[in-house]
Amino acid sequence: MSDPLRLRPEDRGDYEAVLDRALRTPDIRNAVAADPTGRSSARLRLRALADADEVAAAARDAYRQYLAVRASAREDARGDTATAGSVLPAVAVLTPLVAGSSAVVLLPLGHILRWTGVRGTLPGSLITAGWVLALVAAAGALAALGALLVTALRGSGPAAHTARLERAREAWQRALLTHGMLPHLRRCLAEEPSPLPAPAAPPPRLKDTVPQADRTRRARAHPAGPQSRQDSHLACSD
């Protein structure tokens, strides 16, 4: 059954890093070292790169989790960027400051005017506005403090996103190495022929190197047998 989840192009670098780690494991390194030409290592690497989707499919669950965490981190980063680019953070920070400063000015001023005997609604209006601004400043400060606490509890800061993404990436690389890369390389090594050269044939014996015609000519020139030895003896007696 084919899996639509394929290795993303931006993750090819991590895949090659895992391949390098697998080639440095003791059993793979010793098997490759048996080939003095180095062709076995090159063939293994090229085959692992060609079969990247097949190898990565063995760790599809960890890879799917890693992609989900990465997508969530990117969404949060875009949200943080949009929030940082809006006027809401400035309003949330400036509202308590401006309201509190205005309350600090209006309240004493209203009370001073009342104590000095100024008639009319001005002293009362200043005092009322001062208390309203003081309440606004308090409410803004409490809202900002609550937002900071929620952010701290959720751990949604950039550092938390980076740490969670790095943990998911390491988990995928471990699964890829253990369940995908090492079994694939060992299977490829088992399918390859032995890198050791075939033993050389023994050199031919000397008598086998003499042509058949020369052996026949020598046999006719020097016949062997009892009759030839008897003729030789008679020739010596004469």
mmCIF file of C-alpha atoms in Angstrom:
data_model
loop_
_atom_site.group_PDB
_atom_site.id
_atom_site.type_symbol
_atom_site.label_atom_id
_atom_site.label_comp_id
_atom_site.label_asym_id
_atom_site.label_seq_id
_atom_site.Cartn_x
_atom_site.Cartn_y
_atom_site.Cartn_z
ATOM 1 C CA MET A 1 0.000 0.000 0.000
ATOM 2 C CA SER A 2 1.538 3.307 -1.046
ATOM 3 C CA ASP A 3 1.715 6.179 1.409
ATOM 4 C CA PRO A 4 1.062 9.672 0.026
ATOM 5 C CA LEU A 5 3.438 11.065 2.631
ATOM 6 C CA ARG A 6 6.702 11.613 0.763
ATOM 7 C CA LEU A 7 10.001 13.086 1.837
ATOM 8 C CA ARG A 8 9.905 16.853 1.456
ATOM 9 C CA PRO A 9 12.714 18.547 -0.513
ATOM 10 C CA GLU A 10 13.661 20.690 2.499
ATOM 11 C CA ASP A 11 14.288 17.504 4.511
ATOM 12 C CA ARG A 12 16.764 15.939 2.063
ATOM 13 C CA GLY A 13 19.654 17.423 4.038
ATOM 14 C CA ASP A 14 18.521 15.645 7.214
ATOM 15 C CA TYR A 15 18.083 12.423 5.232
ATOM 16 C CA GLU A 16 21.651 12.586 3.927
ATOM 17 C CA ALA A 17 22.940 13.317 7.440
ATOM 18 C CA VAL A 18 21.208 10.160 8.695
ATOM 19 C CA LEU A 19 22.716 8.231 5.764
ATOM 20 C CA ASP A 20 26.207 9.392 6.748
ATOM 21 C CA ARG A 21 25.572 8.250 10.341
ATOM 22 C CA ALA A 22 24.410 4.848 9.100
ATOM 23 C CA LEU A 23 27.508 4.396 6.927
ATOM 24 C CA ARG A 24 29.661 5.051 10.014
ATOM 25 C CA THR A 25 28.080 2.300 12.113
ATOM 26 C CA PRO A 26 30.538 -0.548 12.869
ATOM 27 C CA ASP A 27 28.886 -3.347 10.895
ATOM 28 C CA ILE A 28 28.241 -1.243 7.807
ATOM 29 C CA ARG A 29 31.722 0.306 7.951
ATOM 30 C CA ASN A 30 33.401 -3.114 8.248
ATOM 31 C CA ALA A 31 31.367 -4.583 5.405
ATOM 32 C CA VAL A 32 32.209 -1.657 3.128
ATOM 33 C CA ALA A 33 35.886 -1.741 4.106
ATOM 34 C CA ALA A 34 36.158 -5.265 2.648
ATOM 35 C CA ASP A 35 36.035 -3.692 -0.814
ATOM 36 C CA PRO A 36 39.419 -1.984 -1.337
ATOM 37 C CA THR A 37 38.163 -0.136 -4.417
ATOM 38 C CA GLY A 38 35.555 1.849 -2.458
ATOM 39 C CA ARG A 39 32.863 1.074 -5.020
ATOM 40 C CA SER A 40 30.687 -0.717 -2.485
ATOM 41 C CA SER A 41 30.331 2.428 -0.376
ATOM 42 C CA ALA A 42 29.504 4.528 -3.435
ATOM 43 C CA ARG A 43 26.886 2.029 -4.611
ATOM 44 C CA LEU A 44 25.283 1.930 -1.163
ATOM 45 C CA ARG A 45 25.075 5.702 -0.981
ATOM 46 C CA LEU A 46 23.618 6.093 -4.478
ATOM 47 C CA ARG A 47 21.046 3.386 -3.869
ATOM 48 C CA ALA A 48 19.980 4.876 -0.535
ATOM 49 C CA LEU A 49 19.556 8.288 -2.167
ATOM 50 C CA ALA A 50 17.546 6.784 -5.015
ATOM 51 C CA ASP A 51 15.291 4.877 -2.586
ATOM 52 C CA ALA A 52 14.743 7.870 -0.276
ATOM 53 C CA ASP A 53 10.950 7.645 -0.307
ATOM 54 C CA GLU A 54 10.994 3.922 0.401
ATOM 55 C CA VAL A 55 13.466 4.305 3.264
ATOM 56 C CA ALA A 56 11.621 7.284 4.758
ATOM 57 C CA ALA A 57 8.329 5.372 4.653
ATOM 58 C CA ALA A 58 9.616 3.119 7.441
ATOM 59 C CA ALA A 59 9.523 6.136 9.794
ATOM 60 C CA ARG A 60 6.336 7.720 8.451
ATOM 61 C CA ASP A 61 4.681 8.103 11.870
ATOM 62 C CA ALA A 62 7.572 10.057 13.356
ATOM 63 C CA TYR A 63 7.880 12.080 10.147
ATOM 64 C CA ARG A 64 4.171 12.927 10.179
ATOM 65 C CA GLN A 65 4.481 14.125 13.779
ATOM 66 C CA TYR A 66 7.499 16.225 12.863
ATOM 67 C CA LEU A 67 5.649 17.844 9.960
ATOM 68 C CA ALA A 68 2.674 18.610 12.210
ATOM 69 C CA VAL A 69 4.872 20.281 14.824
ATOM 70 C CA ARG A 70 6.690 22.267 12.136
ATOM 71 C CA ALA A 71 3.420 23.454 10.588
ATOM 72 C CA SER A 72 2.126 24.491 14.019
ATOM 73 C CA ALA A 73 5.328 26.389 14.747
ATOM 74 C CA ARG A 74 5.068 28.227 11.420
ATOM 75 C CA GLU A 75 1.429 29.162 12.091
ATOM 76 C CA ASP A 76 2.315 30.465 15.534
ATOM 77 C CA ALA A 77 5.223 32.414 14.105
ATOM 78 C CA ARG A 78 2.964 34.008 11.508
ATOM 79 C CA GLY A 79 0.437 34.850 14.219
ATOM 80 C CA ASP A 80 3.130 36.394 16.393
ATOM 81 C CA THR A 81 4.376 38.415 13.437
ATOM 82 C CA ALA A 82 0.857 39.650 12.638
ATOM 83 C CA THR A 83 0.261 40.550 16.276
ATOM 84 C CA ALA A 84 3.594 42.308 16.517
ATOM 85 C CA GLY A 85 2.791 44.320 13.395
ATOM 86 C CA SER A 86 -0.591 45.516 14.683
ATOM 87 C CA VAL A 87 -1.382 48.391 17.071
ATOM 88 C CA LEU A 88 -2.900 46.144 19.729
ATOM 89 C CA PRO A 89 0.343 45.548 21.663
ATOM 90 C CA ALA A 90 1.020 49.292 21.687
ATOM 91 C CA VAL A 91 -2.499 50.025 22.920
ATOM 92 C CA ALA A 92 -2.229 47.336 25.611
ATOM 93 C CA VAL A 93 1.017 48.854 26.873
ATOM 94 C CA LEU A 94 0.135 52.535 26.549
ATOM 95 C CA THR A 95 -3.409 52.408 27.974
ATOM 96 C CA PRO A 96 -2.405 51.724 31.598
ATOM 97 C CA LEU A 97 0.430 54.255 31.375
ATOM 98 C CA VAL A 98 -1.648 57.079 29.900
ATOM 99 C CA ALA A 99 -4.697 56.410 32.062
ATOM 100 C CA GLY A 100 -2.625 56.119 35.220
ATOM 101 C CA SER A 101 -0.683 59.306 34.492
ATOM 102 C CA SER A 102 -3.892 61.224 33.773
ATOM 103 C CA ALA A 103 -5.482 59.954 36.967
ATOM 104 C CA VAL A 104 -2.450 61.031 38.967
ATOM 105 C CA VAL A 105 -2.828 64.563 37.543
ATOM 106 C CA LEU A 106 -6.629 64.950 37.641
ATOM 107 C CA LEU A 107 -7.324 63.620 41.124
ATOM 108 C CA PRO A 108 -5.000 65.980 43.017
ATOM 109 C CA LEU A 109 -6.041 68.878 40.804
ATOM 110 C CA GLY A 110 -9.726 68.322 41.511
ATOM 111 C CA HIS A 111 -9.185 68.044 45.230
ATOM 112 C CA ILE A 112 -7.030 71.204 45.251
ATOM 113 C CA LEU A 113 -9.709 73.164 43.421
ATOM 114 C CA ARG A 114 -12.336 71.938 45.849
ATOM 115 C CA TRP A 115 -10.176 72.825 48.880
ATOM 116 C CA THR A 116 -9.507 76.300 47.543
ATOM 117 C CA GLY A 117 -13.243 76.942 47.313
ATOM 118 C CA VAL A 118 -13.662 76.993 43.566
ATOM 119 C CA ARG A 119 -17.357 76.833 42.809
ATOM 120 C CA GLY A 120 -19.035 74.974 39.986
ATOM 121 C CA THR A 121 -18.800 71.479 38.586
ATOM 122 C CA LEU A 122 -15.155 71.632 37.565
ATOM 123 C CA PRO A 123 -13.623 70.187 40.740
ATOM 124 C CA GLY A 124 -16.139 67.358 40.855
ATOM 125 C CA SER A 125 -15.696 66.592 37.168
ATOM 126 C CA LEU A 126 -11.923 66.450 37.529
ATOM 127 C CA ILE A 127 -12.176 64.106 40.504
ATOM 128 C CA THR A 128 -14.670 61.840 38.696
ATOM 129 C CA ALA A 129 -12.540 61.694 35.558
ATOM 130 C CA GLY A 130 -9.488 60.929 37.660
ATOM 131 C CA TRP A 131 -11.173 57.966 39.338
ATOM 132 C CA VAL A 132 -12.429 56.650 36.000
ATOM 133 C CA LEU A 133 -8.954 56.853 34.488
ATOM 134 C CA ALA A 134 -7.513 55.147 37.543
ATOM 135 C CA LEU A 135 -9.953 52.267 37.093
ATOM 136 C CA VAL A 136 -9.069 52.053 33.389
ATOM 137 C CA ALA A 137 -5.361 51.929 34.230
ATOM 138 C CA ALA A 138 -5.938 49.191 36.810
ATOM 139 C CA ALA A 139 -8.037 47.151 34.404
ATOM 140 C CA GLY A 140 -5.431 47.501 31.643
ATOM 141 C CA ALA A 141 -2.633 46.453 33.962
ATOM 142 C CA LEU A 142 -4.575 43.384 35.097
ATOM 143 C CA ALA A 143 -5.318 42.415 31.477
ATOM 144 C CA ALA A 144 -1.672 42.739 30.491
ATOM 145 C CA LEU A 145 -0.604 40.667 33.513
ATOM 146 C CA GLY A 146 -3.150 37.974 32.644
ATOM 147 C CA ALA A 147 -1.899 37.804 29.057
ATOM 148 C CA LEU A 148 1.656 37.360 30.278
ATOM 149 C CA LEU A 149 0.610 34.557 32.624
ATOM 150 C CA VAL A 150 -1.313 32.748 29.882
ATOM 151 C CA THR A 151 1.648 33.010 27.538
ATOM 152 C CA ALA A 152 3.979 31.633 30.199
ATOM 153 C CA LEU A 153 1.658 28.711 31.011
ATOM 154 C CA ARG A 154 1.192 27.754 27.374
ATOM 155 C CA GLY A 155 4.902 28.058 26.641
ATOM 156 C CA SER A 156 4.145 29.493 23.227
ATOM 157 C CA GLY A 157 7.187 31.691 23.021
ATOM 158 C CA PRO A 158 9.745 31.364 20.228
ATOM 159 C CA ALA A 159 12.108 29.379 22.456
ATOM 160 C CA ALA A 160 9.370 26.873 23.314
ATOM 161 C CA HIS A 161 8.468 26.459 19.624
ATOM 162 C CA THR A 162 12.112 25.882 18.718
ATOM 163 C CA ALA A 163 12.644 23.317 21.479
ATOM 164 C CA ARG A 164 9.497 21.360 20.575
ATOM 165 C CA LEU A 165 10.408 21.389 16.893
ATOM 166 C CA GLU A 166 13.950 20.190 17.617
ATOM 167 C CA ARG A 167 12.654 17.299 19.743
ATOM 168 C CA ALA A 168 10.304 16.199 16.974
ATOM 169 C CA ARG A 169 13.122 16.420 14.429
ATOM 170 C CA GLU A 170 15.480 14.305 16.542
ATOM 171 C CA ALA A 171 12.747 11.701 17.111
ATOM 172 C CA TRP A 172 12.186 11.430 13.349
ATOM 173 C CA GLN A 173 15.913 11.090 12.643
ATOM 174 C CA ARG A 174 16.250 8.300 15.236
ATOM 175 C CA ALA A 175 13.295 6.435 13.770
ATOM 176 C CA LEU A 176 14.655 6.918 10.248
ATOM 177 C CA LEU A 177 18.059 5.549 11.250
ATOM 178 C CA THR A 178 16.759 2.576 13.240
ATOM 179 C CA HIS A 179 13.738 1.468 11.226
ATOM 180 C CA GLY A 180 14.619 2.644 7.752
ATOM 181 C CA MET A 181 18.246 3.364 6.917
ATOM 182 C CA LEU A 182 20.135 0.580 8.690
ATOM 183 C CA PRO A 183 17.801 -2.254 7.551
ATOM 184 C CA HIS A 184 17.926 -0.909 3.991
ATOM 185 C CA LEU A 185 21.727 -0.770 3.892
ATOM 186 C CA ARG A 186 22.073 -4.240 5.409
ATOM 187 C CA ARG A 187 19.642 -5.645 2.872
ATOM 188 C CA CYS A 188 21.607 -4.029 0.038
ATOM 189 C CA LEU A 189 24.861 -5.493 1.365
ATOM 190 C CA ALA A 190 23.299 -8.950 1.520
ATOM 191 C CA GLU A 191 22.171 -8.662 -2.101
ATOM 192 C CA GLU A 192 25.577 -7.579 -3.403
ATOM 193 C CA PRO A 193 28.174 -10.154 -4.528
ATOM 194 C CA SER A 194 31.256 -10.686 -2.439
ATOM 195 C CA PRO A 195 33.786 -7.903 -3.013
ATOM 196 C CA LEU A 196 36.731 -10.306 -2.566
ATOM 197 C CA PRO A 197 38.468 -11.298 -5.876
ATOM 198 C CA ALA A 198 38.237 -14.874 -7.116
ATOM 199 C CA PRO A 199 41.316 -17.062 -6.407
ATOM 200 C CA ALA A 200 43.774 -17.259 -9.290
ATOM 201 C CA ALA A 201 44.095 -20.548 -11.190
ATOM 202 C CA PRO A 202 47.293 -22.571 -10.469
ATOM 203 C CA PRO A 203 50.014 -22.287 -13.126
ATOM 204 C CA PRO A 204 50.174 -25.177 -15.616
ATOM 205 C CA ARG A 205 52.793 -27.845 -15.123
ATOM 206 C CA LEU A 206 55.839 -27.917 -17.387
ATOM 207 C CA LYS A 207 54.908 -31.069 -19.243
ATOM 208 C CA ASP A 208 51.489 -29.638 -20.009
ATOM 209 C CA THR A 209 53.107 -26.703 -21.757
ATOM 210 C CA VAL A 210 54.932 -28.914 -24.298
ATOM 211 C CA PRO A 211 52.884 -29.173 -27.499
ATOM 212 C CA GLN A 212 51.561 -32.586 -28.507
ATOM 213 C CA ALA A 213 53.540 -32.550 -31.781
ATOM 214 C CA ASP A 214 56.851 -32.112 -29.922
ATOM 215 C CA ARG A 215 56.084 -35.012 -27.589
ATOM 216 C CA THR A 216 55.266 -37.264 -30.585
ATOM 217 C CA ARG A 217 58.482 -36.317 -32.405
ATOM 218 C CA ARG A 218 60.595 -37.021 -29.313
ATOM 219 C CA ALA A 219 58.934 -40.394 -28.807
ATOM 220 C CA ARG A 220 59.763 -41.445 -32.393
ATOM 221 C CA ALA A 221 63.377 -40.273 -32.113
ATOM 222 C CA HIS A 222 63.946 -42.178 -28.842
ATOM 223 C CA PRO A 223 61.784 -45.318 -28.873
ATOM 224 C CA ALA A 224 61.453 -47.056 -25.548
ATOM 225 C CA GLY A 225 60.839 -50.690 -24.672
ATOM 226 C CA PRO A 226 62.760 -53.998 -24.353
ATOM 227 C CA GLN A 227 63.516 -54.355 -28.091
ATOM 228 C CA SER A 228 65.170 -50.957 -28.334
ATOM 229 C CA ARG A 229 67.300 -51.675 -25.292
ATOM 230 C CA GLN A 230 68.395 -55.075 -26.777
ATOM 231 C CA ASP A 231 69.374 -53.487 -30.101
ATOM 232 C CA SER A 232 71.364 -50.883 -28.272
ATOM 233 C CA HIS A 233 73.231 -53.620 -26.319
ATOM 234 C CA LEU A 234 74.124 -55.546 -29.524
ATOM 235 C CA ALA A 235 75.412 -52.426 -31.165
ATOM 236 C CA CYS A 236 77.746 -51.843 -28.282
ATOM 237 C CA SER A 237 79.041 -55.488 -28.413
ATOM 238 C CA ASP A 238 79.957 -55.183 -32.092
#
